[in-house]
Amino acid sequence: MAAPARRGLGWMEPALDVIERRYFQPESSRQNWSARDWARATGGALAERLGPALSEAVAACNVELPKGCWALLVAARLENERRLASHRRALGELAPALEARGIATVLFKGLALERHYPAAGVREADDVDLLVTHEDLAAVEASLRELGYRRWAGGGRPSSRYALAYAREVGNAEEVQLDLHPSWHEVSLTSDGERVRLGDTSERVLHIELDGMKWSVLPPRVELYLAAAHAVLHSLRTLSVYLDLAVLLCTAGPDALDYSWALARVTGRQRHLRHAVSTAADLFRLPVDREYTSLPRRLGVPAAVRVGYLGFGRRFLPSSLVMELLLRRGLRKKVTFARWVLGHKPREAEVADVTGGQPKRLARMLRGLRWLKGTLLRYQVPGSLLLRP
């Protein structure tokens, strides 16, 4: 069974330990840190998108740190609260437009996950994510254009990997970004907007009130399943995605992990779930049943790339494509996935589709190369600008 929910801010205390273990030698102690050490830890927290959470953890644990570092954490917290307020205003404007057109959407990630955190403004926000149906996608885009949004990114075939992103500048050149997802990690919305499909099963959405407007959100146990998939497959993984998973493990209820495990067996993502839960439990010291965890050597993934470790303060990040390839068992499944990434159709479909010949097949492969965005292995030094003396 999953770990029992922690009350208050107790689950935030490991945030300090995570930064300490992530960026410093094992023998170092927080009690002996100098101002330079705290600057390095603060820079790492901001790079890992843990600035607001670390500010709350520092305040809750009564930890003293240099004024400059505290100012950076407070500034990150205030900036995050301002960004969240702009997201709420944007949703308040969008909700009547969608209701007038009779469009059903589901709010997920971002503001939806923030409701599980015990303190407001702790989860760092980036954009607003909406799950829409393929049929309503054009109507939602029209509503966004009427409100002054412009197409910012996305295109090609809408998929679980790349969303259609719209952005709008508001006061003081502040930009609000909304991402439209026809599907996300095998999850899609039914035509009536009351249920979400996950493989061969479906779940009824929940309804919450946000600033006086009603929005649909995913059930916590579905969010737990998606958080595990996102933590493994996000191509620029930061510790914040594992913090989301840790929070859900503590708040989603004792049956949520059981449900996620059963769903992962149906969708073939058992290894994804084991990988993510093992890492979150290790990072944030959560008591999770051994049935849902696994040693790194049994994941088929080198221990150095679980969260991107390559020496202290440095990361060697495999892209989501590489992680997906590593987590698929068997040579045949790996080859099938590699062919799919490169734009090949399944062999049965290629036999059935005899029109177009070689030029059409090459065009499909070129389109598939768009999915190899960025480099397969990404090298990053988190917080490098803030860590310079």
PDB file of C-alpha atoms in Angstrom, residues 165-378:
ATOM      1  CA  ALA A 165       0.891  26.242 -27.402  1.00  0.00           C
ATOM      2  CA  TYR A 166      -0.765  29.663 -27.430  1.00  0.00           C
ATOM      3  CA  ALA A 167       0.614  32.736 -25.692  1.00  0.00           C
ATOM      4  CA  ARG A 168      -0.583  36.251 -24.961  1.00  0.00           C
ATOM      5  CA  GLU A 169       1.156  39.295 -23.574  1.00  0.00           C
ATOM      6  CA  VAL A 170      -0.661  41.122 -20.804  1.00  0.00           C
ATOM      7  CA  GLY A 171       0.310  44.045 -18.613  1.00  0.00           C
ATOM      8  CA  ASN A 172       4.018  44.818 -18.144  1.00  0.00           C
ATOM      9  CA  ALA A 173       4.941  42.484 -21.011  1.00  0.00           C
ATOM     10  CA  GLU A 174       3.945  39.452 -18.920  1.00  0.00           C
ATOM     11  CA  GLU A 175       3.254  36.424 -21.069  1.00  0.00           C
ATOM     12  CA  VAL A 176       0.684  33.740 -20.333  1.00  0.00           C
ATOM     13  CA  GLN A 177       1.018  30.443 -22.179  1.00  0.00           C
ATOM     14  CA  LEU A 178      -1.772  27.901 -22.627  1.00  0.00           C
ATOM     15  CA  ASP A 179      -1.031  24.433 -23.970  1.00  0.00           C
ATOM     16  CA  LEU A 180      -3.777  22.422 -25.660  1.00  0.00           C
ATOM     17  CA  HIS A 181      -3.408  18.634 -25.464  1.00  0.00           C
ATOM     18  CA  PRO A 182      -5.692  16.356 -27.508  1.00  0.00           C
ATOM     19  CA  SER A 183      -4.012  13.533 -25.568  1.00  0.00           C
ATOM     20  CA  TRP A 184      -1.265  13.180 -22.998  1.00  0.00           C
ATOM     21  CA  HIS A 185       0.466   9.901 -22.086  1.00  0.00           C
ATOM     22  CA  GLU A 186      -2.411   7.731 -23.381  1.00  0.00           C
ATOM     23  CA  VAL A 187      -5.013   9.905 -21.642  1.00  0.00           C
ATOM     24  CA  SER A 188      -7.689  11.599 -23.734  1.00  0.00           C
ATOM     25  CA  LEU A 189     -11.055  13.229 -23.108  1.00  0.00           C
ATOM     26  CA  THR A 190     -14.342  11.688 -24.208  1.00  0.00           C
ATOM     27  CA  SER A 191     -16.695  13.651 -26.438  1.00  0.00           C
ATOM     28  CA  ASP A 192     -19.112  14.444 -23.592  1.00  0.00           C
ATOM     29  CA  GLY A 193     -16.283  15.852 -21.472  1.00  0.00           C
ATOM     30  CA  GLU A 194     -17.303  13.827 -18.406  1.00  0.00           C
ATOM     31  CA  ARG A 195     -14.771  11.012 -18.614  1.00  0.00           C
ATOM     32  CA  VAL A 196     -11.143  10.479 -19.592  1.00  0.00           C
ATOM     33  CA  ARG A 197      -9.900   7.414 -21.438  1.00  0.00           C
ATOM     34  CA  LEU A 198      -6.802   5.570 -20.234  1.00  0.00           C
ATOM     35  CA  GLY A 199      -6.073   2.661 -22.503  1.00  0.00           C
ATOM     36  CA  ASP A 200      -9.085   0.345 -22.310  1.00  0.00           C
ATOM     37  CA  THR A 201     -10.527   1.962 -19.176  1.00  0.00           C
ATOM     38  CA  SER A 202     -12.133   5.299 -18.396  1.00  0.00           C
ATOM     39  CA  GLU A 203     -12.508   7.478 -15.317  1.00  0.00           C
ATOM     40  CA  ARG A 204     -14.994  10.211 -14.458  1.00  0.00           C
ATOM     41  CA  VAL A 205     -13.478  13.682 -14.108  1.00  0.00           C
ATOM     42  CA  LEU A 206     -13.808  15.746 -10.936  1.00  0.00           C
ATOM     43  CA  HIS A 207     -15.178  19.284 -10.756  1.00  0.00           C
ATOM     44  CA  ILE A 208     -13.545  22.010  -8.683  1.00  0.00           C
ATOM     45  CA  GLU A 209     -14.164  25.726  -8.265  1.00  0.00           C
ATOM     46  CA  LEU A 210     -11.325  28.068  -9.157  1.00  0.00           C
ATOM     47  CA  ASP A 211     -11.925  31.767  -8.479  1.00  0.00           C
ATOM     48  CA  GLY A 212     -15.667  31.294  -8.855  1.00  0.00           C
ATOM     49  CA  MET A 213     -15.407  29.300 -12.108  1.00  0.00           C
ATOM     50  CA  LYS A 214     -16.011  25.556 -12.355  1.00  0.00           C
ATOM     51  CA  TRP A 215     -13.288  23.467 -13.987  1.00  0.00           C
ATOM     52  CA  SER A 216     -12.888  19.755 -14.575  1.00  0.00           C
ATOM     53  CA  VAL A 217      -9.746  18.064 -13.252  1.00  0.00           C
ATOM     54  CA  LEU A 218      -8.377  14.533 -13.258  1.00  0.00           C
ATOM     55  CA  PRO A 219      -8.925  12.214 -10.281  1.00  0.00           C
ATOM     56  CA  PRO A 220      -5.868  12.071  -7.982  1.00  0.00           C
ATOM     57  CA  ARG A 221      -5.162   8.423  -8.798  1.00  0.00           C
ATOM     58  CA  VAL A 222      -5.036   9.255 -12.513  1.00  0.00           C
ATOM     59  CA  GLU A 223      -2.779  12.217 -11.732  1.00  0.00           C
ATOM     60  CA  LEU A 224      -0.466   9.846  -9.862  1.00  0.00           C
ATOM     61  CA  TYR A 225      -0.184   7.574 -12.898  1.00  0.00           C
ATOM     62  CA  LEU A 226       0.498  10.536 -15.183  1.00  0.00           C
ATOM     63  CA  ALA A 227       3.014  12.088 -12.775  1.00  0.00           C
ATOM     64  CA  ALA A 228       5.013   8.849 -12.831  1.00  0.00           C
ATOM     65  CA  ALA A 229       5.043   8.745 -16.636  1.00  0.00           C
ATOM     66  CA  HIS A 230       5.925  12.436 -16.848  1.00  0.00           C
ATOM     67  CA  ALA A 231       8.746  12.129 -14.307  1.00  0.00           C
ATOM     68  CA  VAL A 232      10.441   9.440 -16.401  1.00  0.00           C
ATOM     69  CA  LEU A 233       9.767  10.747 -19.902  1.00  0.00           C
ATOM     70  CA  HIS A 234      10.193  14.504 -19.462  1.00  0.00           C
ATOM     71  CA  SER A 235      13.226  15.274 -21.623  1.00  0.00           C
ATOM     72  CA  LEU A 236      14.502  18.033 -19.299  1.00  0.00           C
ATOM     73  CA  ARG A 237      13.777  16.304 -16.012  1.00  0.00           C
ATOM     74  CA  THR A 238      14.162  18.358 -12.868  1.00  0.00           C
ATOM     75  CA  LEU A 239      13.654  17.368  -9.263  1.00  0.00           C
ATOM     76  CA  SER A 240      10.364  19.289  -9.288  1.00  0.00           C
ATOM     77  CA  VAL A 241       8.626  16.563 -11.327  1.00  0.00           C
ATOM     78  CA  TYR A 242       9.570  14.046  -8.637  1.00  0.00           C
ATOM     79  CA  LEU A 243       8.288  16.471  -6.000  1.00  0.00           C
ATOM     80  CA  ASP A 244       4.892  16.374  -7.759  1.00  0.00           C
ATOM     81  CA  LEU A 245       4.961  12.597  -7.577  1.00  0.00           C
ATOM     82  CA  ALA A 246       6.009  12.637  -3.912  1.00  0.00           C
ATOM     83  CA  VAL A 247       3.149  14.990  -3.029  1.00  0.00           C
ATOM     84  CA  LEU A 248       0.637  12.769  -4.827  1.00  0.00           C
ATOM     85  CA  LEU A 249       2.002   9.673  -3.093  1.00  0.00           C
ATOM     86  CA  CYS A 250       1.288  11.396   0.225  1.00  0.00           C
ATOM     87  CA  THR A 251      -2.103  12.919  -0.580  1.00  0.00           C
ATOM     88  CA  ALA A 252      -3.829  10.795  -3.233  1.00  0.00           C
ATOM     89  CA  GLY A 253      -4.944   8.131  -0.778  1.00  0.00           C
ATOM     90  CA  PRO A 254      -3.850   4.556  -0.021  1.00  0.00           C
ATOM     91  CA  ASP A 255      -5.571   3.036  -3.050  1.00  0.00           C
ATOM     92  CA  ALA A 256      -4.141   5.441  -5.642  1.00  0.00           C
ATOM     93  CA  LEU A 257      -0.842   3.596  -6.071  1.00  0.00           C
ATOM     94  CA  ASP A 258      -2.659   0.258  -6.315  1.00  0.00           C
ATOM     95  CA  TYR A 259      -4.860   1.691  -9.062  1.00  0.00           C
ATOM     96  CA  SER A 260      -1.871   3.206 -10.884  1.00  0.00           C
ATOM     97  CA  TRP A 261      -0.049  -0.116 -10.749  1.00  0.00           C
ATOM     98  CA  ALA A 262      -3.051  -1.977 -12.182  1.00  0.00           C
ATOM     99  CA  LEU A 263      -3.375   0.643 -14.919  1.00  0.00           C
ATOM    100  CA  ALA A 264       0.356   0.469 -15.701  1.00  0.00           C
ATOM    101  CA  ARG A 265       0.038  -3.282 -16.211  1.00  0.00           C
ATOM    102  CA  VAL A 266      -2.683  -2.645 -18.797  1.00  0.00           C
ATOM    103  CA  THR A 267      -0.765   0.098 -20.627  1.00  0.00           C
ATOM    104  CA  GLY A 268       2.618  -1.621 -20.390  1.00  0.00           C
ATOM    105  CA  ARG A 269       4.206   1.055 -18.213  1.00  0.00           C
ATOM    106  CA  GLN A 270       5.056  -1.016 -15.137  1.00  0.00           C
ATOM    107  CA  ARG A 271       8.751  -0.212 -15.469  1.00  0.00           C
ATOM    108  CA  HIS A 272       7.984   3.508 -15.833  1.00  0.00           C
ATOM    109  CA  LEU A 273       5.982   3.414 -12.616  1.00  0.00           C
ATOM    110  CA  ARG A 274       8.650   1.450 -10.735  1.00  0.00           C
ATOM    111  CA  HIS A 275      11.369   3.792 -11.957  1.00  0.00           C
ATOM    112  CA  ALA A 276       9.502   6.967 -10.980  1.00  0.00           C
ATOM    113  CA  VAL A 277       8.206   5.733  -7.620  1.00  0.00           C
ATOM    114  CA  SER A 278      11.630   4.350  -6.678  1.00  0.00           C
ATOM    115  CA  THR A 279      13.303   7.657  -7.462  1.00  0.00           C
ATOM    116  CA  ALA A 280      10.688   9.787  -5.673  1.00  0.00           C
ATOM    117  CA  ALA A 281      10.779   7.536  -2.603  1.00  0.00           C
ATOM    118  CA  ASP A 282      14.570   7.672  -2.546  1.00  0.00           C
ATOM    119  CA  LEU A 283      14.785  11.441  -3.030  1.00  0.00           C
ATOM    120  CA  PHE A 284      12.094  12.429  -0.543  1.00  0.00           C
ATOM    121  CA  ARG A 285      12.443   9.431   1.807  1.00  0.00           C
ATOM    122  CA  LEU A 286       8.908   8.145   1.445  1.00  0.00           C
ATOM    123  CA  PRO A 287       7.876   4.764   2.895  1.00  0.00           C
ATOM    124  CA  VAL A 288       6.542   2.910  -0.154  1.00  0.00           C
ATOM    125  CA  ASP A 289       5.816  -0.804  -0.360  1.00  0.00           C
ATOM    126  CA  ARG A 290       8.626  -2.759  -2.036  1.00  0.00           C
ATOM    127  CA  GLU A 291       6.120  -4.166  -4.517  1.00  0.00           C
ATOM    128  CA  TYR A 292       6.153  -0.814  -6.323  1.00  0.00           C
ATOM    129  CA  THR A 293       9.884  -0.094  -6.175  1.00  0.00           C
ATOM    130  CA  SER A 294      12.899  -1.608  -7.846  1.00  0.00           C
ATOM    131  CA  LEU A 295      16.655  -1.377  -7.685  1.00  0.00           C
ATOM    132  CA  PRO A 296      18.265   0.701 -10.461  1.00  0.00           C
ATOM    133  CA  ARG A 297      20.029  -2.326 -11.941  1.00  0.00           C
ATOM    134  CA  ARG A 298      16.652  -4.044 -12.389  1.00  0.00           C
ATOM    135  CA  LEU A 299      15.199  -1.066 -14.246  1.00  0.00           C
ATOM    136  CA  GLY A 300      17.489  -1.541 -17.216  1.00  0.00           C
ATOM    137  CA  VAL A 301      18.594   2.060 -16.720  1.00  0.00           C
ATOM    138  CA  PRO A 302      22.078   2.996 -15.475  1.00  0.00           C
ATOM    139  CA  ALA A 303      21.958   4.470 -11.987  1.00  0.00           C
ATOM    140  CA  ALA A 304      23.783   7.588 -13.234  1.00  0.00           C
ATOM    141  CA  VAL A 305      20.860   8.607 -15.448  1.00  0.00           C
ATOM    142  CA  ARG A 306      18.003   8.007 -13.003  1.00  0.00           C
ATOM    143  CA  VAL A 307      17.836  11.718 -12.258  1.00  0.00           C
ATOM    144  CA  GLY A 308      20.765  12.760 -14.411  1.00  0.00           C
ATOM    145  CA  TYR A 309      23.673  12.325 -12.030  1.00  0.00           C
ATOM    146  CA  LEU A 310      27.180  12.674 -13.430  1.00  0.00           C
ATOM    147  CA  GLY A 311      29.292  14.006 -10.595  1.00  0.00           C
ATOM    148  CA  PHE A 312      28.143  16.579  -8.078  1.00  0.00           C
ATOM    149  CA  GLY A 313      26.358  19.545  -9.610  1.00  0.00           C
ATOM    150  CA  ARG A 314      26.416  18.161 -13.146  1.00  0.00           C
ATOM    151  CA  ARG A 315      23.831  16.287 -15.139  1.00  0.00           C
ATOM    152  CA  PHE A 316      23.875  14.052 -18.179  1.00  0.00           C
ATOM    153  CA  LEU A 317      20.251  13.990 -19.256  1.00  0.00           C
ATOM    154  CA  PRO A 318      18.974  11.339 -21.641  1.00  0.00           C
ATOM    155  CA  SER A 319      16.038  12.566 -23.664  1.00  0.00           C
ATOM    156  CA  SER A 320      12.570  11.128 -23.222  1.00  0.00           C
ATOM    157  CA  LEU A 321      13.082   9.070 -26.384  1.00  0.00           C
ATOM    158  CA  VAL A 322      16.141   7.382 -24.897  1.00  0.00           C
ATOM    159  CA  MET A 323      14.346   6.740 -21.600  1.00  0.00           C
ATOM    160  CA  GLU A 324      11.380   5.243 -23.449  1.00  0.00           C
ATOM    161  CA  LEU A 325      13.729   3.011 -25.416  1.00  0.00           C
ATOM    162  CA  LEU A 326      15.581   1.851 -22.292  1.00  0.00           C
ATOM    163  CA  LEU A 327      12.372   1.032 -20.446  1.00  0.00           C
ATOM    164  CA  ARG A 328      10.942  -1.217 -23.157  1.00  0.00           C
ATOM    165  CA  ARG A 329      11.649  -4.894 -22.570  1.00  0.00           C
ATOM    166  CA  GLY A 330      12.830  -7.063 -25.427  1.00  0.00           C
ATOM    167  CA  LEU A 331      14.700  -6.304 -28.634  1.00  0.00           C
ATOM    168  CA  ARG A 332      11.568  -6.496 -30.762  1.00  0.00           C
ATOM    169  CA  LYS A 333       9.769  -3.827 -28.709  1.00  0.00           C
ATOM    170  CA  LYS A 334      12.838  -1.589 -28.811  1.00  0.00           C
ATOM    171  CA  VAL A 335      13.131  -1.928 -32.599  1.00  0.00           C
ATOM    172  CA  THR A 336       9.398  -1.286 -33.066  1.00  0.00           C
ATOM    173  CA  PHE A 337       9.628   1.878 -30.969  1.00  0.00           C
ATOM    174  CA  ALA A 338      12.715   3.086 -32.867  1.00  0.00           C
ATOM    175  CA  ARG A 339      10.938   2.521 -36.188  1.00  0.00           C
ATOM    176  CA  TRP A 340       7.891   4.435 -34.919  1.00  0.00           C
ATOM    177  CA  VAL A 341      10.058   7.389 -33.827  1.00  0.00           C
ATOM    178  CA  LEU A 342      11.645   7.540 -37.277  1.00  0.00           C
ATOM    179  CA  GLY A 343       8.238   7.720 -38.933  1.00  0.00           C
ATOM    180  CA  HIS A 344       7.767   4.106 -40.004  1.00  0.00           C
ATOM    181  CA  LYS A 345       4.294   2.681 -39.917  1.00  0.00           C
ATOM    182  CA  PRO A 346       3.722  -0.755 -38.372  1.00  0.00           C
ATOM    183  CA  ARG A 347       4.591  -3.555 -40.779  1.00  0.00           C
ATOM    184  CA  GLU A 348       0.926  -4.524 -41.183  1.00  0.00           C
ATOM    185  CA  ALA A 349       0.028  -0.951 -42.134  1.00  0.00           C
ATOM    186  CA  GLU A 350       2.925  -0.773 -44.609  1.00  0.00           C
ATOM    187  CA  VAL A 351       1.657  -3.893 -46.366  1.00  0.00           C
ATOM    188  CA  ALA A 352      -1.866  -2.432 -46.558  1.00  0.00           C
ATOM    189  CA  ASP A 353      -0.655   1.002 -47.726  1.00  0.00           C
ATOM    190  CA  VAL A 354       0.857   0.368 -51.150  1.00  0.00           C
ATOM    191  CA  THR A 355       0.130   3.846 -52.548  1.00  0.00           C
ATOM    192  CA  GLY A 356       2.795   6.499 -52.743  1.00  0.00           C
ATOM    193  CA  GLY A 357       5.773   4.172 -52.868  1.00  0.00           C
ATOM    194  CA  GLN A 358       9.230   5.193 -51.754  1.00  0.00           C
ATOM    195  CA  PRO A 359       8.749   9.029 -51.915  1.00  0.00           C
ATOM    196  CA  LYS A 360       5.800   8.848 -49.521  1.00  0.00           C
ATOM    197  CA  ARG A 361       7.744   6.613 -47.158  1.00  0.00           C
ATOM    198  CA  LEU A 362      10.720   9.000 -47.152  1.00  0.00           C
ATOM    199  CA  ALA A 363       8.385  11.927 -46.451  1.00  0.00           C
ATOM    200  CA  ARG A 364       6.996  10.069 -43.430  1.00  0.00           C
ATOM    201  CA  MET A 365      10.503   9.433 -42.153  1.00  0.00           C
ATOM    202  CA  LEU A 366      11.446  13.105 -42.499  1.00  0.00           C
ATOM    203  CA  ARG A 367       8.341  14.109 -40.556  1.00  0.00           C
ATOM    204  CA  GLY A 368       9.275  11.587 -37.906  1.00  0.00           C
ATOM    205  CA  LEU A 369      12.698  13.182 -37.485  1.00  0.00           C
ATOM    206  CA  ARG A 370      10.937  16.210 -35.951  1.00  0.00           C
ATOM    207  CA  TRP A 371      10.390  13.994 -32.937  1.00  0.00           C
ATOM    208  CA  LEU A 372      14.148  13.883 -32.400  1.00  0.00           C
ATOM    209  CA  LYS A 373      14.040  17.484 -31.207  1.00  0.00           C
ATOM    210  CA  GLY A 374      17.225  18.516 -29.453  1.00  0.00           C
ATOM    211  CA  THR A 375      20.058  16.099 -28.859  1.00  0.00           C
ATOM    212  CA  LEU A 376      19.545  12.553 -27.679  1.00  0.00           C
ATOM    213  CA  LEU A 377      21.788  13.207 -24.702  1.00  0.00           C
ATOM    214  CA  ARG A 378      21.537  16.644 -23.142  1.00  0.00           C
TER     215      ARG A 378
END
